[in-house]
mmCIF file of N, CA and C in Angstrom:
data_model
loop_
_atom_site.group_PDB
_atom_site.id
_atom_site.type_symbol
_atom_site.label_atom_id
_atom_site.label_comp_id
_atom_site.label_asym_id
_atom_site.label_seq_id
_atom_site.Cartn_x
_atom_site.Cartn_y
_atom_site.Cartn_z
ATOM 1 N N MET V 1373 -6.393 -6.170 -11.113
ATOM 2 C CA MET V 1373 -5.267 -6.256 -10.226
ATOM 3 C C MET V 1373 -5.750 -6.029 -8.812
ATOM 4 N N THR V 1374 -5.286 -6.846 -7.916
ATOM 5 C CA THR V 1374 -5.490 -6.609 -6.492
ATOM 6 C C THR V 1374 -4.125 -6.618 -5.836
ATOM 7 N N ARG V 1375 -4.065 -5.999 -4.678
ATOM 8 C CA ARG V 1375 -2.798 -5.872 -3.984
ATOM 9 C C ARG V 1375 -3.052 -6.100 -2.499
ATOM 10 N N LEU V 1376 -2.303 -7.003 -1.886
ATOM 11 C CA LEU V 1376 -2.404 -7.250 -0.460
ATOM 12 C C LEU V 1376 -1.499 -6.251 0.243
ATOM 13 N N VAL V 1377 -2.110 -5.371 1.044
ATOM 14 C CA VAL V 1377 -1.362 -4.334 1.751
ATOM 15 C C VAL V 1377 -1.732 -4.396 3.221
ATOM 16 N N GLU V 1378 -0.749 -4.493 4.083
ATOM 17 C CA GLU V 1378 -0.980 -4.492 5.516
ATOM 18 C C GLU V 1378 -0.450 -3.191 6.094
ATOM 19 N N LEU V 1379 -1.292 -2.503 6.833
ATOM 20 C CA LEU V 1379 -0.917 -1.224 7.439
ATOM 21 C C LEU V 1379 -0.933 -1.349 8.950
ATOM 22 N N GLU V 1380 -0.072 -0.620 9.614
ATOM 23 C CA GLU V 1380 -0.001 -0.675 11.062
ATOM 24 C C GLU V 1380 -0.905 0.344 11.738
ATOM 25 N N ALA V 1381 -1.313 1.367 11.033
ATOM 26 C CA ALA V 1381 -2.148 2.410 11.622
ATOM 27 C C ALA V 1381 -3.513 1.849 11.996
ATOM 28 N N THR V 1382 -4.056 2.348 13.085
ATOM 29 C CA THR V 1382 -5.355 1.864 13.531
ATOM 30 C C THR V 1382 -6.419 2.953 13.546
ATOM 31 N N GLY V 1383 -6.060 4.133 13.145
ATOM 32 C CA GLY V 1383 -7.033 5.223 13.156
ATOM 33 C C GLY V 1383 -6.722 6.239 12.086
ATOM 34 N N PRO V 1384 -7.537 7.268 11.991
ATOM 35 C CA PRO V 1384 -7.316 8.289 10.968
ATOM 36 C C PRO V 1384 -6.066 9.118 11.257
ATOM 37 N N ARG V 1385 -5.475 9.641 10.214
ATOM 38 C CA ARG V 1385 -4.303 10.519 10.336
ATOM 39 C C ARG V 1385 -4.761 11.925 10.027
ATOM 40 N N LYS V 1386 -4.708 12.796 11.014
ATOM 41 C CA LYS V 1386 -5.097 14.191 10.814
ATOM 42 C C LYS V 1386 -3.909 14.953 10.255
ATOM 43 N N LEU V 1387 -4.126 15.592 9.113
ATOM 44 C CA LEU V 1387 -3.067 16.376 8.498
ATOM 45 C C LEU V 1387 -3.060 17.780 9.085
ATOM 46 N N ASP V 1388 -1.870 18.342 9.225
ATOM 47 C CA ASP V 1388 -1.756 19.700 9.751
ATOM 48 C C ASP V 1388 -0.837 20.523 8.851
ATOM 49 N N PRO V 1389 -0.723 21.809 9.093
ATOM 50 C CA PRO V 1389 0.070 22.680 8.209
ATOM 51 C C PRO V 1389 1.515 22.214 8.001
ATOM 52 N N SER V 1390 2.106 21.525 8.962
ATOM 53 C CA SER V 1390 3.490 21.063 8.793
ATOM 54 C C SER V 1390 3.602 19.954 7.750
ATOM 55 N N ASP V 1391 2.467 19.364 7.353
ATOM 56 C CA ASP V 1391 2.472 18.331 6.326
ATOM 57 C C ASP V 1391 2.567 18.892 4.912
ATOM 58 N N ILE V 1392 2.388 20.175 4.757
ATOM 59 C CA ILE V 1392 2.435 20.797 3.432
ATOM 60 C C ILE V 1392 3.878 20.895 2.961
ATOM 61 N N ASP V 1393 4.110 20.492 1.736
ATOM 62 C CA ASP V 1393 5.436 20.562 1.130
ATOM 63 C C ASP V 1393 5.765 22.033 0.879
ATOM 64 N N ASP V 1394 6.802 22.551 1.527
ATOM 65 C CA ASP V 1394 7.175 23.960 1.388
ATOM 66 C C ASP V 1394 7.503 24.335 -0.057
ATOM 67 N N GLU V 1395 8.095 23.400 -0.788
ATOM 68 C CA GLU V 1395 8.494 23.666 -2.163
ATOM 69 C C GLU V 1395 7.304 23.625 -3.127
ATOM 70 N N LYS V 1396 6.477 22.590 -3.001
ATOM 71 C CA LYS V 1396 5.358 22.408 -3.925
ATOM 72 C C LYS V 1396 4.063 23.036 -3.436
ATOM 73 N N GLY V 1397 3.943 23.167 -2.124
ATOM 74 C CA GLY V 1397 2.731 23.757 -1.565
ATOM 75 C C GLY V 1397 1.534 22.830 -1.580
ATOM 76 N N ASP V 1398 1.783 21.524 -1.659
ATOM 77 C CA ASP V 1398 0.661 20.591 -1.674
ATOM 78 C C ASP V 1398 0.957 19.369 -0.812
ATOM 79 N N ILE V 1399 -0.052 18.532 -0.686
ATOM 80 C CA ILE V 1399 0.066 17.282 0.045
ATOM 81 C C ILE V 1399 -0.404 16.178 -0.893
ATOM 82 N N ALA V 1400 0.402 15.153 -1.080
ATOM 83 C CA ALA V 1400 -0.006 14.004 -1.881
ATOM 84 C C ALA V 1400 -0.230 12.833 -0.931
ATOM 85 N N VAL V 1401 -1.436 12.301 -0.937
ATOM 86 C CA VAL V 1401 -1.800 11.203 -0.045
ATOM 87 C C VAL V 1401 -1.681 9.888 -0.809
ATOM 88 N N CYS V 1402 -1.046 8.895 -0.197
ATOM 89 C CA CYS V 1402 -0.845 7.582 -0.811
ATOM 90 C C CYS V 1402 -2.175 6.867 -0.976
ATOM 91 N N GLN V 1403 -2.401 6.334 -2.175
ATOM 92 C CA GLN V 1403 -3.602 5.545 -2.424
ATOM 93 C C GLN V 1403 -3.257 4.103 -2.782
ATOM 94 N N CYS V 1404 -1.985 3.780 -2.935
ATOM 95 C CA CYS V 1404 -1.611 2.412 -3.298
ATOM 96 C C CYS V 1404 -1.253 1.572 -2.076
ATOM 97 N N GLY V 1405 -0.915 2.213 -0.963
ATOM 98 C CA GLY V 1405 -0.552 1.488 0.248
ATOM 99 C C GLY V 1405 0.904 1.069 0.314
ATOM 100 N N LEU V 1406 1.720 1.475 -0.623
ATOM 101 C CA LEU V 1406 3.111 1.038 -0.679
ATOM 102 C C LEU V 1406 4.122 2.073 -0.211
ATOM 103 N N SER V 1407 3.697 3.287 0.038
ATOM 104 C CA SER V 1407 4.607 4.376 0.365
ATOM 105 C C SER V 1407 5.366 4.129 1.659
ATOM 106 N N GLU V 1408 6.663 4.387 1.626
ATOM 107 C CA GLU V 1408 7.492 4.302 2.832
ATOM 108 C C GLU V 1408 7.162 5.434 3.804
ATOM 109 N N SER V 1409 6.537 6.493 3.310
ATOM 110 C CA SER V 1409 6.176 7.629 4.167
ATOM 111 C C SER V 1409 4.657 7.723 4.315
ATOM 112 N N PHE V 1410 3.986 6.560 4.304
ATOM 113 C CA PHE V 1410 2.529 6.514 4.425
ATOM 114 C C PHE V 1410 2.086 7.319 5.639
ATOM 115 N N PRO V 1411 1.075 8.137 5.557
ATOM 116 C CA PRO V 1411 0.036 8.192 4.533
ATOM 117 C C PRO V 1411 0.368 9.102 3.362
ATOM 118 N N PHE V 1412 1.608 9.558 3.270
ATOM 119 C CA PHE V 1412 1.980 10.464 2.191
ATOM 120 C C PHE V 1412 2.587 9.697 1.026
ATOM 121 N N CYS V 1413 2.318 10.138 -0.176
ATOM 122 C CA CYS V 1413 2.828 9.515 -1.392
ATOM 123 C C CYS V 1413 4.321 9.793 -1.536
ATOM 124 N N ASP V 1414 5.079 8.751 -1.870
ATOM 125 C CA ASP V 1414 6.506 8.935 -2.161
ATOM 126 C C ASP V 1414 6.854 8.441 -3.575
ATOM 127 N N GLY V 1415 5.828 8.167 -4.383
ATOM 128 C CA GLY V 1415 6.045 7.713 -5.749
ATOM 129 C C GLY V 1415 6.153 6.204 -5.899
ATOM 130 N N SER V 1416 5.976 5.462 -4.811
ATOM 131 C CA SER V 1416 6.092 4.003 -4.868
ATOM 132 C C SER V 1416 5.096 3.368 -5.831
ATOM 133 N N HIS V 1417 4.003 4.040 -6.103
ATOM 134 C CA HIS V 1417 2.981 3.500 -7.004
ATOM 135 C C HIS V 1417 3.518 3.257 -8.414
ATOM 136 N N ARG V 1418 4.612 3.887 -8.753
ATOM 137 C CA ARG V 1418 5.186 3.695 -10.091
ATOM 138 C C ARG V 1418 5.594 2.241 -10.325
ATOM 139 N N ARG V 1419 5.901 1.521 -9.231
ATOM 140 C CA ARG V 1419 6.292 0.108 -9.357
ATOM 141 C C ARG V 1419 5.120 -0.771 -9.781
ATOM 142 N N THR V 1420 3.894 -0.254 -9.731
ATOM 143 C CA THR V 1420 2.717 -1.070 -10.018
ATOM 144 C C THR V 1420 2.225 -0.926 -11.453
ATOM 145 N N ARG V 1421 2.891 -0.144 -12.253
ATOM 146 C CA ARG V 1421 2.412 0.152 -13.614
ATOM 147 C C ARG V 1421 2.189 -1.080 -14.476
ATOM 148 N N ASP V 1422 2.988 -2.110 -14.296
ATOM 149 C CA ASP V 1422 2.851 -3.287 -15.156
ATOM 150 C C ASP V 1422 2.131 -4.453 -14.476
ATOM 151 N N GLU V 1423 1.385 -4.179 -13.416
ATOM 152 C CA GLU V 1423 0.613 -5.232 -12.769
ATOM 153 C C GLU V 1423 -0.498 -5.724 -13.695
ATOM 154 N N ASP V 1424 -0.732 -7.034 -13.669
ATOM 155 C CA ASP V 1424 -1.779 -7.657 -14.470
ATOM 156 C C ASP V 1424 -3.114 -7.560 -13.728
ATOM 157 N N ASP V 1425 -4.183 -7.275 -14.467
ATOM 158 C CA ASP V 1425 -5.504 -7.098 -13.862
ATOM 159 C C ASP V 1425 -6.032 -8.346 -13.165
ATOM 160 N N GLU V 1426 -5.599 -9.519 -13.567
ATOM 161 C CA GLU V 1426 -6.125 -10.770 -13.022
ATOM 162 C C GLU V 1426 -5.225 -11.380 -11.941
ATOM 163 N N THR V 1427 -4.249 -10.648 -11.469
ATOM 164 C CA THR V 1427 -3.268 -11.181 -10.524
ATOM 165 C C THR V 1427 -3.310 -10.396 -9.218
ATOM 166 N N THR V 1428 -3.085 -11.115 -8.100
ATOM 167 C CA THR V 1428 -2.969 -10.470 -6.795
ATOM 168 C C THR V 1428 -1.495 -10.411 -6.429
ATOM 169 N N TYR V 1429 -1.053 -9.245 -5.988
ATOM 170 C CA TYR V 1429 0.354 -9.030 -5.664
ATOM 171 C C TYR V 1429 0.532 -8.668 -4.194
ATOM 172 N N VAL V 1430 1.730 -8.935 -3.699
ATOM 173 C CA VAL V 1430 2.145 -8.459 -2.394
ATOM 174 C C VAL V 1430 3.558 -7.900 -2.573
ATOM 175 N N TYR V 1431 3.803 -6.774 -1.941
ATOM 176 C CA TYR V 1431 5.119 -6.134 -1.985
ATOM 177 C C TYR V 1431 5.729 -6.244 -0.591
ATOM 178 N N GLU V 1432 6.895 -6.889 -0.521
ATOM 179 C CA GLU V 1432 7.601 -7.042 0.752
ATOM 180 C C GLU V 1432 9.074 -6.727 0.541
ATOM 181 N N ASN V 1433 9.613 -5.888 1.404
ATOM 182 C CA ASN V 1433 11.030 -5.516 1.324
ATOM 183 C C ASN V 1433 11.413 -5.025 -0.067
ATOM 184 N N GLY V 1434 10.520 -4.271 -0.688
ATOM 185 C CA GLY V 1434 10.791 -3.702 -1.993
ATOM 186 C C GLY V 1434 10.631 -4.664 -3.156
ATOM 187 N N GLU V 1435 10.259 -5.894 -2.884
ATOM 188 C CA GLU V 1435 10.103 -6.903 -3.932
ATOM 189 C C GLU V 1435 8.625 -7.224 -4.147
ATOM 190 N N ARG V 1436 8.240 -7.452 -5.393
ATOM 191 C CA ARG V 1436 6.860 -7.824 -5.717
ATOM 192 C C ARG V 1436 6.781 -9.327 -5.945
ATOM 193 N N ARG V 1437 5.752 -9.933 -5.334
ATOM 194 C CA ARG V 1437 5.490 -11.350 -5.558
ATOM 195 C C ARG V 1437 4.039 -11.519 -5.975
ATOM 196 N N GLU V 1438 3.780 -12.528 -6.789
ATOM 197 C CA GLU V 1438 2.410 -12.872 -7.154
ATOM 198 C C GLU V 1438 1.884 -13.867 -6.127
ATOM 199 N N LEU V 1439 0.648 -13.652 -5.690
ATOM 200 C CA LEU V 1439 0.021 -14.582 -4.764
ATOM 201 C C LEU V 1439 -0.844 -15.550 -5.548
ATOM 202 N N LYS V 1440 -0.775 -16.818 -5.200
ATOM 203 C CA LYS V 1440 -1.602 -17.825 -5.860
ATOM 204 C C LYS V 1440 -3.012 -17.808 -5.303
ATOM 205 N N ARG V 1441 -3.131 -17.545 -4.004
ATOM 206 C CA ARG V 1441 -4.451 -17.454 -3.381
ATOM 207 C C ARG V 1441 -4.347 -16.669 -2.084
ATOM 208 N N VAL V 1442 -5.462 -16.098 -1.678
ATOM 209 C CA VAL V 1442 -5.551 -15.359 -0.424
ATOM 210 C C VAL V 1442 -6.619 -16.036 0.419
ATOM 211 N N VAL V 1443 -6.255 -16.422 1.630
ATOM 212 C CA VAL V 1443 -7.184 -17.086 2.531
ATOM 213 C C VAL V 1443 -7.401 -16.182 3.724
ATOM 214 N N THR V 1444 -8.657 -15.901 4.012
ATOM 215 C CA THR V 1444 -8.973 -15.097 5.185
ATOM 216 C C THR V 1444 -9.757 -15.947 6.163
ATOM 217 N N ILE V 1445 -9.548 -15.678 7.444
ATOM 218 C CA ILE V 1445 -10.301 -16.393 8.473
ATOM 219 C C ILE V 1445 -10.873 -15.407 9.445
ATOM 220 N N ASP V 1446 -11.970 -15.746 10.024
ATOM 221 C CA ASP V 1446 -12.616 -14.937 11.044
ATOM 222 C C ASP V 1446 -11.807 -15.087 12.329
ATOM 223 N N GLU V 1447 -11.707 -14.025 13.127
ATOM 224 C CA GLU V 1447 -10.937 -14.089 14.376
ATOM 225 C C GLU V 1447 -11.476 -15.153 15.318
ATOM 226 N N ASP V 1448 -12.755 -15.491 15.211
ATOM 227 C CA ASP V 1448 -13.364 -16.482 16.094
ATOM 228 C C ASP V 1448 -13.193 -17.908 15.605
ATOM 229 N N THR V 1449 -12.607 -18.082 14.445
ATOM 230 C CA THR V 1449 -12.424 -19.421 13.861
ATOM 231 C C THR V 1449 -11.160 -20.054 14.404
ATOM 232 N N GLU V 1450 -11.285 -21.326 14.813
ATOM 233 C CA GLU V 1450 -10.097 -22.045 15.264
ATOM 234 C C GLU V 1450 -9.346 -22.568 14.060
ATOM 235 N N VAL V 1451 -8.025 -22.495 14.129
ATOM 236 C CA VAL V 1451 -7.198 -22.949 13.005
ATOM 237 C C VAL V 1451 -6.588 -24.283 13.312
#
């Protein structure tokens, strides 16, 4: 399984004491790229449980779509 995820952040996110959950006492960091509270986990990864290993997915507006192909271009390439 692959997943196309686009993030707006351009640098590292430094965590501080205010990021600690007062109730749980921990910090969960998102590793799927789908969290609405990125870089923190909000449980969005649960939607990926039935993803197929041979398929590429994109999640937009809460909906999952299968991608037929992914095309990348170099910034210096004319389109």
